Amino acid sequence: QAVEAAIEQAGVHPAIVGFEASLQQLAADPTNTALRAAVIAGGQTMSDAFNLAARALDAAGETVRFAAADGAARVNVLTGDLARVNEQLARSAAAMADQSPLLDRRDMLLEELSGYVGIDATIATDRTVSVQIAGGGPALVSGFTSQSLAFTTAADGTIAFTVGGSPAALAGGALAGDAQALVLALQALENGHWEAVPPLAQFFLAMPVEHAEDPTMQARSVALFTHLAAQATPATQPVLRSALEF
C-alpha cells in the first residue's frame, strides 16, 4: 500500500498519459513549435513525477522496515500473552473456575496475531492453545512458553524472519506481505521477465532494487538503470537518466 500510495501521490500515471498524448499530437504535426514545447514540458513533468515517486519510495522502504520491527514486537507481546493465558486456563481448570473471560481473551489474541502472521492454532482438551507458523513452521506458543519472532535484513536487501533463532517462512499476514516487493522484483530479473516489458515498466520493476539498502543491490541497480538509459528513446531518456543519477 505504501508503494502504491507513493506512485499515485507523485502523479506518475497522469504524467505518463499527458506525455504520451503530447507525443501523439506532435507526431501529427511535427513542425509545430508549440507542440514541440508541449512535449518538452510534458517530459519534464514526467521526470519530476518519477523523481518525486523515487523519494517517496525511499520513505516507503523505511516505513516497511519500521512496520516489520513494530509488527515483530507486537507479535511477541501477543504470543507472550497467549502463553500466560494458557497457564491461567490450566490453573482455572484445576480449580473448576469459570474460564469464559480467559477463553474470550485467548480468542481475541489469536485473532489479532493472525493479522500479523499466518498461523496454525491447535486447541487442547484443557482449552490451552498451541500456535505455530502456518504451513508447518516453528512454534510460537507451546504450553506456557513462547518463542520470539525477529527479523533481519539479508545480504540482498530482503527481509528475513526467525522464530527462536531458527529461520521462519511467513505464509500470510501483514508481515509476510511487507517482505515480498524486493523478492518479486529479483525473481522477475532472474526469470527473464524484465526483458518482456516496456522500458517504463522496467523502471518500476527496478525500483525495489534501487531502494534496497545493500551495496550489492545498489551496484546492480546502477547497472540496470545504465542499461535502461542507453536503450531509451529520446522521449524517455531524460526520465531514465534522472533515475540513474538518483
CSV table of C-alpha atoms in Angstrom, one decimal, residues 139-237:
chain,number,residue,atom,x,y,z
A,139,ALA,CA,6.1,-23.0,17.2
A,140,LEU,CA,5.3,-19.5,18.5
A,141,VAL,CA,3.4,-20.8,21.6
A,142,SER,CA,3.7,-24.1,23.3
A,143,GLY,CA,2.2,-24.7,26.7
A,144,PHE,CA,3.2,-21.9,29.0
A,145,THR,CA,6.2,-20.7,26.9
A,146,SER,CA,6.5,-18.6,23.7
A,147,GLN,CA,9.4,-18.0,21.2
A,148,SER,CA,10.4,-14.7,19.9
A,149,LEU,CA,9.8,-13.6,16.3
A,150,ALA,CA,12.7,-11.5,14.9
A,151,PHE,CA,13.6,-10.0,11.5
A,152,THR,CA,16.8,-9.3,9.8
A,153,THR,CA,17.8,-7.6,6.5
A,154,ALA,CA,19.5,-10.2,4.4
A,155,ALA,CA,22.6,-9.6,2.2
A,156,ASP,CA,20.4,-9.0,-0.9
A,157,GLY,CA,18.3,-6.4,0.9
A,158,THR,CA,15.3,-8.6,1.5
A,159,ILE,CA,13.6,-9.1,4.9
A,160,ALA,CA,14.0,-12.5,6.6
A,161,PHE,CA,12.3,-13.7,9.8
A,162,THR,CA,13.3,-16.1,12.5
A,163,VAL,CA,11.4,-17.7,15.4
A,164,GLY,CA,13.5,-18.6,18.4
A,165,GLY,CA,16.6,-18.1,16.2
A,166,SER,CA,15.5,-20.5,13.5
A,167,PRO,CA,14.5,-19.4,10.0
A,168,ALA,CA,10.8,-19.0,9.5
A,169,ALA,CA,8.9,-18.5,6.2
A,170,LEU,CA,5.8,-16.4,6.9
A,171,ALA,CA,2.9,-17.7,4.8
A,172,GLY,CA,0.4,-14.9,5.4
A,173,GLY,CA,-0.4,-11.8,7.4
A,174,ALA,CA,0.8,-8.2,7.1
A,175,LEU,CA,4.5,-9.0,7.9
A,176,ALA,CA,4.7,-11.6,5.1
A,177,GLY,CA,3.4,-9.0,2.6
A,178,ASP,CA,5.9,-6.4,3.7
A,179,ALA,CA,8.8,-8.7,2.7
A,180,GLN,CA,7.7,-9.5,-0.8
A,181,ALA,CA,8.4,-6.5,-3.0
A,182,LEU,CA,12.1,-7.0,-3.5
A,183,VAL,CA,11.8,-10.7,-3.7
A,184,LEU,CA,9.4,-10.5,-6.6
A,185,ALA,CA,11.5,-7.9,-8.4
A,186,LEU,CA,14.6,-10.1,-8.1
A,187,GLN,CA,12.6,-13.1,-9.4
A,188,ALA,CA,11.4,-11.2,-12.4
A,189,LEU,CA,15.0,-10.2,-13.2
A,190,GLU,CA,16.3,-13.7,-12.8
A,191,ASN,CA,13.5,-15.3,-14.8
A,192,GLY,CA,13.8,-13.0,-17.8
A,193,HIS,CA,10.5,-11.2,-17.2
A,194,TRP,CA,12.5,-8.0,-17.2
A,195,GLU,CA,13.1,-8.1,-21.0
A,196,ALA,CA,9.4,-8.8,-21.7
A,197,VAL,CA,8.0,-5.5,-20.5
A,198,PRO,CA,8.5,-1.9,-21.9
A,199,PRO,CA,11.2,0.4,-20.6
A,200,LEU,CA,8.9,2.4,-18.3
A,201,ALA,CA,7.6,-0.9,-16.8
A,202,GLN,CA,11.3,-2.0,-16.4
A,203,PHE,CA,11.8,1.3,-14.5
A,204,PHE,CA,9.2,0.4,-11.9
A,205,LEU,CA,10.4,-3.2,-11.7
A,206,ALA,CA,13.9,-2.0,-10.9
A,207,MET,CA,12.8,0.4,-8.1
A,208,PRO,CA,12.8,-2.2,-5.3
A,209,VAL,CA,16.4,-3.0,-6.3
A,210,GLU,CA,17.3,0.7,-6.3
A,211,HIS,CA,15.9,1.3,-2.8
A,212,ALA,CA,17.4,-1.8,-1.2
A,213,GLU,CA,19.9,-0.6,1.4
A,214,ASP,CA,22.7,-3.1,0.3
A,215,PRO,CA,25.9,-2.3,-1.7
A,216,THR,CA,25.4,-5.3,-3.9
A,217,MET,CA,21.9,-4.4,-4.8
A,218,GLN,CA,22.9,-0.7,-5.3
A,219,ALA,CA,25.6,-1.8,-7.8
A,220,ARG,CA,23.0,-4.0,-9.6
A,221,SER,CA,20.6,-1.0,-9.7
A,222,VAL,CA,23.2,1.2,-11.3
A,223,ALA,CA,23.8,-1.5,-14.0
A,224,LEU,CA,20.1,-1.8,-14.6
A,225,PHE,CA,19.4,1.9,-15.0
A,226,THR,CA,22.6,2.4,-17.1
A,227,HIS,CA,21.2,-0.3,-19.5
A,228,LEU,CA,17.8,1.4,-19.5
A,229,ALA,CA,19.2,4.9,-20.2
A,230,ALA,CA,21.4,3.5,-23.0
A,231,GLN,CA,18.4,1.8,-24.7
A,232,ALA,CA,15.9,4.7,-24.1
A,233,THR,CA,14.3,6.7,-26.8
A,234,PRO,CA,14.9,10.4,-26.9
A,235,ALA,CA,11.5,10.9,-25.3
A,236,THR,CA,12.1,8.7,-22.3
A,237,GLN,CA,15.8,9.2,-21.9
